[in-house]
XYZ file of C-alpha atoms in Angstrom:
41
model
C 11.335 -35.955 -2.636
C 8.342 -34.496 -0.868
C 10.426 -32.286 1.388
C 12.148 -30.474 -1.945
C 8.759 -30.172 -3.534
C 7.355 -28.504 0.030
C 10.481 -26.603 0.087
C 9.689 -25.325 -3.437
C 6.169 -24.210 -2.707
C 7.722 -22.407 0.201
C 10.281 -20.617 -1.752
C 7.799 -19.954 -4.818
C 5.212 -18.273 -2.244
C 7.890 -16.208 -0.391
C 8.846 -14.985 -4.000
C 5.393 -13.574 -4.997
C 5.082 -12.246 -1.478
C 8.589 -10.347 -1.902
C 7.237 -9.346 -5.686
C 3.934 -7.764 -4.125
C 5.627 -5.775 -1.206
C 8.217 -4.949 -4.205
C 5.619 -3.618 -6.116
C 3.678 -1.806 -3.268
C 6.870 0.088 -2.359
C 7.300 1.226 -6.092
C 3.321 2.412 -6.027
C 3.982 4.399 -2.810
C 7.405 6.004 -4.784
C 5.593 6.866 -7.347
C 2.238 8.715 -5.615
C 4.510 10.423 -3.317
C 7.093 11.629 -6.068
C 4.126 12.805 -8.140
C 2.447 14.798 -5.435
C 6.366 16.823 -5.181
C 6.366 17.240 -8.781
C 2.551 18.439 -9.132
C 1.797 19.852 -5.796
C 3.786 22.597 -5.485
C 2.638 25.942 -6.863
């Protein structure tokens, strides 16, 4: 039973790491898109 709980915690941590990574990618893409839209004269 302790092994199942440990694996659940590992999967939970990996999920939140992936979520944070995805959020970073979205923010970077948003910034680049804004630069492309507003940067051109």
